[in-house]
Short mmCIF file of C-alpha atoms and ligand atoms in Angstrom, two decimals:
data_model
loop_
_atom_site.label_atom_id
_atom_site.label_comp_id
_atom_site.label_asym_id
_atom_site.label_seq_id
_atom_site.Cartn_x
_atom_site.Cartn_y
_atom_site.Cartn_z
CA UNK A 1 128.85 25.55 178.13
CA UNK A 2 128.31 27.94 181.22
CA UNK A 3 129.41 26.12 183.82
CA UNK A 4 132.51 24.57 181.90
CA UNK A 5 133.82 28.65 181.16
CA UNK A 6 132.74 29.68 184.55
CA UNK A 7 134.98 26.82 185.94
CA UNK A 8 138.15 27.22 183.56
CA UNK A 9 137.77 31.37 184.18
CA UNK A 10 138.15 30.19 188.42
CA UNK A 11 140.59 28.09 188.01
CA UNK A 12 142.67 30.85 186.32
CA UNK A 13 142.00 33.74 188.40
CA UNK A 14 141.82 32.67 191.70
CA UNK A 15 144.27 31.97 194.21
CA UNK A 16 143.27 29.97 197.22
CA UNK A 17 140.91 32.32 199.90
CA UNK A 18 140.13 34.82 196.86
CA UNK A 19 136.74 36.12 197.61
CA UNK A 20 134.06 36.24 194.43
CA UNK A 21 131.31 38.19 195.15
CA UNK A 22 127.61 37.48 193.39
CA UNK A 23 124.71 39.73 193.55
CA UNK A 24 121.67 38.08 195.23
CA UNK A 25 119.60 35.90 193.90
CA UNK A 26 122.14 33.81 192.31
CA UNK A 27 122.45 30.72 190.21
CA UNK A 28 122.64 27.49 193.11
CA UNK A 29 125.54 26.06 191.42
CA UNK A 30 127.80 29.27 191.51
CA UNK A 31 128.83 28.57 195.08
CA UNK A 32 129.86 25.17 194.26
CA UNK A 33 132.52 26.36 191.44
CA UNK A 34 134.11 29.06 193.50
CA UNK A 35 134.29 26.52 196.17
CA UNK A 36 136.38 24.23 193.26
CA UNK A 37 138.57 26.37 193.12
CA UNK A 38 139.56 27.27 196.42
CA UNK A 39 137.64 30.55 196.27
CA UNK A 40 134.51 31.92 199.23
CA UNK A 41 131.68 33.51 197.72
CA UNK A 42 130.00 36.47 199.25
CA UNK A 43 126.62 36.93 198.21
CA UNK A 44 125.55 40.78 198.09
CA UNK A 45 122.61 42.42 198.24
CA UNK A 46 120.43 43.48 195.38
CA UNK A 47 117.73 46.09 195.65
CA UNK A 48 114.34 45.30 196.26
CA UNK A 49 113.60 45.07 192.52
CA UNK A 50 116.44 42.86 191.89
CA UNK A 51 118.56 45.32 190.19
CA UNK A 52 121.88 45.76 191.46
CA UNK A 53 122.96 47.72 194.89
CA UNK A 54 126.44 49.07 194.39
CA UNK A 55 126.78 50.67 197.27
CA UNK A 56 126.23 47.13 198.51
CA UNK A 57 128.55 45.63 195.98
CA UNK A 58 131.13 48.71 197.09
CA UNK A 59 130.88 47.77 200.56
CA UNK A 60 131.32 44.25 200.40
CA UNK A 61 134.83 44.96 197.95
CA UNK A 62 137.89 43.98 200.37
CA UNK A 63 141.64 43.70 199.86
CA UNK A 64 140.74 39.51 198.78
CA UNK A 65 138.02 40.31 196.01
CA UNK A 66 138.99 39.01 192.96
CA UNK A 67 135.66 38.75 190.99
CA UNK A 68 132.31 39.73 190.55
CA UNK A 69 130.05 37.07 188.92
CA UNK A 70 126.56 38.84 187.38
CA UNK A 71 123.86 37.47 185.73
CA UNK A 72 121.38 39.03 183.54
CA UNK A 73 119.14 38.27 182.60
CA UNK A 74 119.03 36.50 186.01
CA UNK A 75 118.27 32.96 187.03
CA UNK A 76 116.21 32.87 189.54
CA UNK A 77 114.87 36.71 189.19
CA UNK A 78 114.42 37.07 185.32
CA UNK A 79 115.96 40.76 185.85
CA UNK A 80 117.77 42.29 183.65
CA UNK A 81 120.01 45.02 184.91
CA UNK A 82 119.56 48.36 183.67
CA UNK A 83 122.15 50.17 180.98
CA UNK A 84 122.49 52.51 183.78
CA UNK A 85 123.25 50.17 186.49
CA UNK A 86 126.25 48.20 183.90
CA UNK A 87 127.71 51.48 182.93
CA UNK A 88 127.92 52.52 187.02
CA UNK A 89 129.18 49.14 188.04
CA UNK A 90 132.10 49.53 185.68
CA UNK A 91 132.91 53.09 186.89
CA UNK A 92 133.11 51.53 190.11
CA UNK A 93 135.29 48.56 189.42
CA UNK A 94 137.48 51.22 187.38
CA UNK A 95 137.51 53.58 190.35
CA UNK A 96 138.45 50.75 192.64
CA UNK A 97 141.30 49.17 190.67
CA UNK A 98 142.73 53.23 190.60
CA UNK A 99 142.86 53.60 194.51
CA UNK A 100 143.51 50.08 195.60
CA UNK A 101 146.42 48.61 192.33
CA UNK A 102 144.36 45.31 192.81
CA UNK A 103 141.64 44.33 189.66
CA UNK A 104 138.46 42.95 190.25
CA UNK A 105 137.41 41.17 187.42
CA UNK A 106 133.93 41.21 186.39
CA UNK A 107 132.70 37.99 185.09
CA UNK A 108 129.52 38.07 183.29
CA UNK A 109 127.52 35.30 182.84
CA UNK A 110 124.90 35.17 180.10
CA UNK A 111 123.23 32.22 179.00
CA UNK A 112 119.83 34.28 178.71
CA UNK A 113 121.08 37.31 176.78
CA UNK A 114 118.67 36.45 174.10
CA UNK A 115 115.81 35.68 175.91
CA UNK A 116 114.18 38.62 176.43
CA UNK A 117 110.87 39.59 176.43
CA UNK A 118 108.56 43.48 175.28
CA UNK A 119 111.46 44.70 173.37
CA UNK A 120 113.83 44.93 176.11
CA UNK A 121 117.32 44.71 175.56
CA UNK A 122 121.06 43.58 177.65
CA UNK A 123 123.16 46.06 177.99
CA UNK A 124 126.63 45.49 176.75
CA UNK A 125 129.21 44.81 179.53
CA UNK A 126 132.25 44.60 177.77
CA UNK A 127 132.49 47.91 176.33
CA UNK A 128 131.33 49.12 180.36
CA UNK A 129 134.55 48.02 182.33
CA UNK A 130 137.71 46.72 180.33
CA UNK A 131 138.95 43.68 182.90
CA UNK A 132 135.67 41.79 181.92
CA UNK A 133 134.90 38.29 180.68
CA UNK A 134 131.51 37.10 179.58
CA UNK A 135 130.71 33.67 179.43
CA UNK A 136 127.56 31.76 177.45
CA UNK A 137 126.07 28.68 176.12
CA UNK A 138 123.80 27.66 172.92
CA UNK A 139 121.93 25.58 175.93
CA UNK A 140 119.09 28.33 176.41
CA UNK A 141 119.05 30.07 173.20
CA UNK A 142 118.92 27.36 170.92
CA UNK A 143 117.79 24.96 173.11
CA UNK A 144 120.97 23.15 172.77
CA UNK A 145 121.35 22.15 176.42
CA UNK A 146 122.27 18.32 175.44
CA UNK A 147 125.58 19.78 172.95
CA UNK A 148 127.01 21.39 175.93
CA UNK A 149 128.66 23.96 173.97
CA UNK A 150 129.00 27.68 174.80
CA UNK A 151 132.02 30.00 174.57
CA UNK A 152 134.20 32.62 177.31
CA UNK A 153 135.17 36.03 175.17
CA UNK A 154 137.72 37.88 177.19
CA UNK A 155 138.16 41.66 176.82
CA UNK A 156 140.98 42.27 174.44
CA UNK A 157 142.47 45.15 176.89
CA UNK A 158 142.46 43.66 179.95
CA UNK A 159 145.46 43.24 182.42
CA UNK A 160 147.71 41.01 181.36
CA UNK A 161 145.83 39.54 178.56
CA UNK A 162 148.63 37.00 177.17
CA UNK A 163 148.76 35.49 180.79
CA UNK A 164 145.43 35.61 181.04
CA UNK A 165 144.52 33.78 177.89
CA UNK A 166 147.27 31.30 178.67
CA UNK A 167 145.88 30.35 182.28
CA UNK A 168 142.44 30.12 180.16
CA UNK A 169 143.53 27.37 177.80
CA UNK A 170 145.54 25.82 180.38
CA UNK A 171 142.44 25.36 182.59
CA UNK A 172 140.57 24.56 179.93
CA UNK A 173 142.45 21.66 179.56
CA UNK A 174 143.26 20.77 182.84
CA UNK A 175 139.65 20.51 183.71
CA UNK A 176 139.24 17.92 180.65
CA UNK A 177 137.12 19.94 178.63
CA UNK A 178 139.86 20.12 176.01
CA UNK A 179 136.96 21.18 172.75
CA UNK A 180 133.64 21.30 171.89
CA UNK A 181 133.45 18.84 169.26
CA UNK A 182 133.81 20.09 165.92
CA UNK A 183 130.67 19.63 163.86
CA UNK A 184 128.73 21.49 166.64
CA UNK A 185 131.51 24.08 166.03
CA UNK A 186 130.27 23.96 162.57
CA UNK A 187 126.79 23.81 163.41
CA UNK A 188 126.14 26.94 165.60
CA UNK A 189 128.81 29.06 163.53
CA UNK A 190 126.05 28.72 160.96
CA UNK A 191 123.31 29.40 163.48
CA UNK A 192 124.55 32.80 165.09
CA UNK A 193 121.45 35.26 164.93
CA UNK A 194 118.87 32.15 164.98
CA UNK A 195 117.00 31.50 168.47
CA UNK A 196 113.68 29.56 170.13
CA UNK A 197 110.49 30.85 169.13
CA UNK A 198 110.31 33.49 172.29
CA UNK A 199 106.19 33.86 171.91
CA UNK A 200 106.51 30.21 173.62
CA UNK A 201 108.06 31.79 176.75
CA UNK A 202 106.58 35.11 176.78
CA UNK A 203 103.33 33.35 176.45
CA UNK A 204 104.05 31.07 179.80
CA UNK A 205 105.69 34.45 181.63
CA UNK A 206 102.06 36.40 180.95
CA UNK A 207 99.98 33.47 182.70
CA UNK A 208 102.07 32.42 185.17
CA UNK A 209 103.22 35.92 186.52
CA UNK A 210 99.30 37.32 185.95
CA UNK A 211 98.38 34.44 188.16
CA UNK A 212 100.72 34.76 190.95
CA UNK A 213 100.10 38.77 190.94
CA UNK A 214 96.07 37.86 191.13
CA UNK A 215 96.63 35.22 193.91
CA UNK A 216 98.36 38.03 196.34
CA UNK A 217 102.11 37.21 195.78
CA UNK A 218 104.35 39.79 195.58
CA UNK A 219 106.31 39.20 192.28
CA UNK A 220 108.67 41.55 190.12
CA UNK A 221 107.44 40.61 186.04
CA UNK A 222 110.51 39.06 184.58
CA UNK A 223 112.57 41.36 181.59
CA UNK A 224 114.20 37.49 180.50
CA UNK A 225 114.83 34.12 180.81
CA UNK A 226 112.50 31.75 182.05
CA UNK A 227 111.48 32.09 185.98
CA UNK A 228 109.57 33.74 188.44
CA UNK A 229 110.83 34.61 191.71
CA UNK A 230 107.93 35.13 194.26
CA UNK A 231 107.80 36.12 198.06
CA UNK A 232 106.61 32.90 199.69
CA UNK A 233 103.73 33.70 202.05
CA UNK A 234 105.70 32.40 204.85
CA UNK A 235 109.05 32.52 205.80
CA UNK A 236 110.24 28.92 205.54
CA UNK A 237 110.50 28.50 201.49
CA UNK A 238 111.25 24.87 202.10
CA UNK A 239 108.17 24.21 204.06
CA UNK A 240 106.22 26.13 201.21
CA UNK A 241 107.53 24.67 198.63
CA UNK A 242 106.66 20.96 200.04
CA UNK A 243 103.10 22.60 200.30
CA UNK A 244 102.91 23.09 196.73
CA UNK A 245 105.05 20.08 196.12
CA UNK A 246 101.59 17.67 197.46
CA UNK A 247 99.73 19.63 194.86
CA UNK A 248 101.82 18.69 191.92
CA UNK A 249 103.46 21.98 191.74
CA UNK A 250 106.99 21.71 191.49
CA UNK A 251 108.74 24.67 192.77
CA UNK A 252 112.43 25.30 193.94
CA UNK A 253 113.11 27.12 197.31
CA UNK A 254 114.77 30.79 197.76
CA UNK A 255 117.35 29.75 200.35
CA UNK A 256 119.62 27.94 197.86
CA UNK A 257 119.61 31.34 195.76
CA UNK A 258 120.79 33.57 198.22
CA UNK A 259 116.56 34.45 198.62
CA UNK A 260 115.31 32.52 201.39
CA UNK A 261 111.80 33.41 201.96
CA UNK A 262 111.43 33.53 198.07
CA UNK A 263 110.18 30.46 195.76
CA UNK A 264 112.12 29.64 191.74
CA UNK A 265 109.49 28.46 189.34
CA UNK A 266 110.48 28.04 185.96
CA UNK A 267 108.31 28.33 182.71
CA UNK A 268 110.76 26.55 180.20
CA UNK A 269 107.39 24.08 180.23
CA UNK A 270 104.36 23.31 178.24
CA UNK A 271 101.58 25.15 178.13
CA UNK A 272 99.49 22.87 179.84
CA UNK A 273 102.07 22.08 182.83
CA UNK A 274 101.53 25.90 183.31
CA UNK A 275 98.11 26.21 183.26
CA UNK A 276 97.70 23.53 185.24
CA UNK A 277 99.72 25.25 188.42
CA UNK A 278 97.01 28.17 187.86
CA UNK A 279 94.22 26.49 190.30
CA UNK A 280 97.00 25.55 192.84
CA UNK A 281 98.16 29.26 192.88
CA UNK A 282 94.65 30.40 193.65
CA UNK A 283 93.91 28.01 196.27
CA UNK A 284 97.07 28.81 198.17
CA UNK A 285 96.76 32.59 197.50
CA UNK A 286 92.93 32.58 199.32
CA UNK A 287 94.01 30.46 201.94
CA UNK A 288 97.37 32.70 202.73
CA UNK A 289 96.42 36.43 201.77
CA UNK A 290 92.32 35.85 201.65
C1 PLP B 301 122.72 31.45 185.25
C2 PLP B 301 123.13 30.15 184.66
N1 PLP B 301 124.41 29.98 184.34
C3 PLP B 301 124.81 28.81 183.80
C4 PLP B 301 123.93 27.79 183.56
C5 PLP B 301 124.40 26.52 182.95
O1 PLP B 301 124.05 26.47 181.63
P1 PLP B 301 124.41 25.23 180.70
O2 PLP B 301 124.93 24.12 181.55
O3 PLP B 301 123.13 24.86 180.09
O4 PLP B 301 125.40 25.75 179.74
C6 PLP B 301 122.60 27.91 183.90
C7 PLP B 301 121.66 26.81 183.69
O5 PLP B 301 120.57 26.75 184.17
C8 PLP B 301 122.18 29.14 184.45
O6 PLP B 301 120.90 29.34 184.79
#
């Protein structure tokens, strides 16, 4: 699963006060895994759209980098970076490993590669920048979340890859995660090119997003996976989440993505749970934007 490969990659690259840095928004828990692993992440800006900023991710490169951790499509955001913007980022990390002898690996994480919505596609990273790992799980895809089974695919040039892939199994190990268990090994070998029933989503992304956009909030339309990431109408996203919180709507603040003044809400949820946020939306939209 993602956060087992996300760990065991960590564990193998970094050496203690090796900086990771992570476009924002960014998944909550990524902060907590670098921290594991004796590693500081620096969150980096993103552009207003969500797509990446390298002159942002440029600047923030320093003699301790040792990783950049992207996400797309993106949890909280639901962006998925442009073709364009993965084939720059690897010129980038190419140029930089030239002029500085140090490699900053890019770690791609992509649970949500499949869930994608109006024909829109993920741009390959691996065949972008060589000293690249992608990690995934069968949690999203297949709805497998309970198997906790995924897999880490490691460029076949990158530096050192013996030592690499050594330090990989080794961590894998060390970290207890040893296998996935076999049948399930089995059982999604047989299931590669089979995923959820995407109308389900796609459905819940049309309302939710249509309703938000109608009620005054300032939200990109998700490309993938299955949130929203609105401007709260106030600056304090925990107080405006509690709002919403006393009318049944369950939202998650922006602050723990590296978005404060930004809400999460996620549509992996029935139909019903979703329409049922639509009259809370409205009320709060009239009362904040009129
Ligand atoms: C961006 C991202 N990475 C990793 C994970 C973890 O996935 P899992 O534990 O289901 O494999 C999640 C789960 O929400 C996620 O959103």
């Amino acid at each position: 699963m993602a956060p087992g490969a996300l760990n065991v990659i960590l564990k193998a690259i970094l050496d203690e006060g090796d900086e990771v840095l992570v476009p924002k928004p960014y998944f909550v828990e990524y902060g907590f895994y670098v921290d594991n692993h004796g590693g500081v992440l620096k969150a980096v800006d993103s552009t207003p759209a969500f797509d990446l900023d390298l002159d942002a991710i440029e600047a923030a490169i320093t003699p301790r980098t040792r990783a950049l951790l992207i996400n797309s499509p993106n949890n909280p955001s639901g962006r998925v970076y442009s073709a364009e913007s993965i084939q720059a980022l690897g010129k980038l990390l190419e140029h930089k490993w030239l002029e500085t002898g140090r490699v900053v690996f890019l770690i791609s994480d992509e649970p949500y590669r499949h869930i994608v919505y109006d024909g829109v596609t993920v741009p390959p990273v691996l065949s972008a920048y060589t000293n690249t790992i992608v990690t995934t799980s069968y949690s999203k895809d297949l709805s497998l979340s309970g198997e906790r089974i995924g897999f880490l695919a490691v460029h076949p040039g990158i530096l050192e890859v013996g030592r690499l892939m050594s330090g990989l199994i080794l961590a894998n190990r060390i970290l207890g995660f040893v296998n996935a268990p076999a049948l399930m090994q089995r059982a999604v070998a047989r299931l590669q090119g089979v995923k959820v029933d995407l109308s389900f989503y796609q459905r819940n992304r049309d309302v939710l997003w249509e309703a938000l956009r109608d009620a005054g909030f300032a939200v990109p339309r998700p490309d993938g996976a299955f949130y929203l990431f609105p401007k709260a109408p106030i600056d304090d996203d925990v107080a405006f989440v509690r709002e919403l919180q006393e009318q049944l709507v369950l939202a998650v603040p922006g602050s723990g993505f590296g978005g404060p003044g930004h809400f999460r809400m996620s549509y992996c949820v029935s139909h019903q749970t979703v329409d049922g946020a639509i009259p809370v939306l409205r009320e709060v939209g009239c009362r904040y934007f009129g």
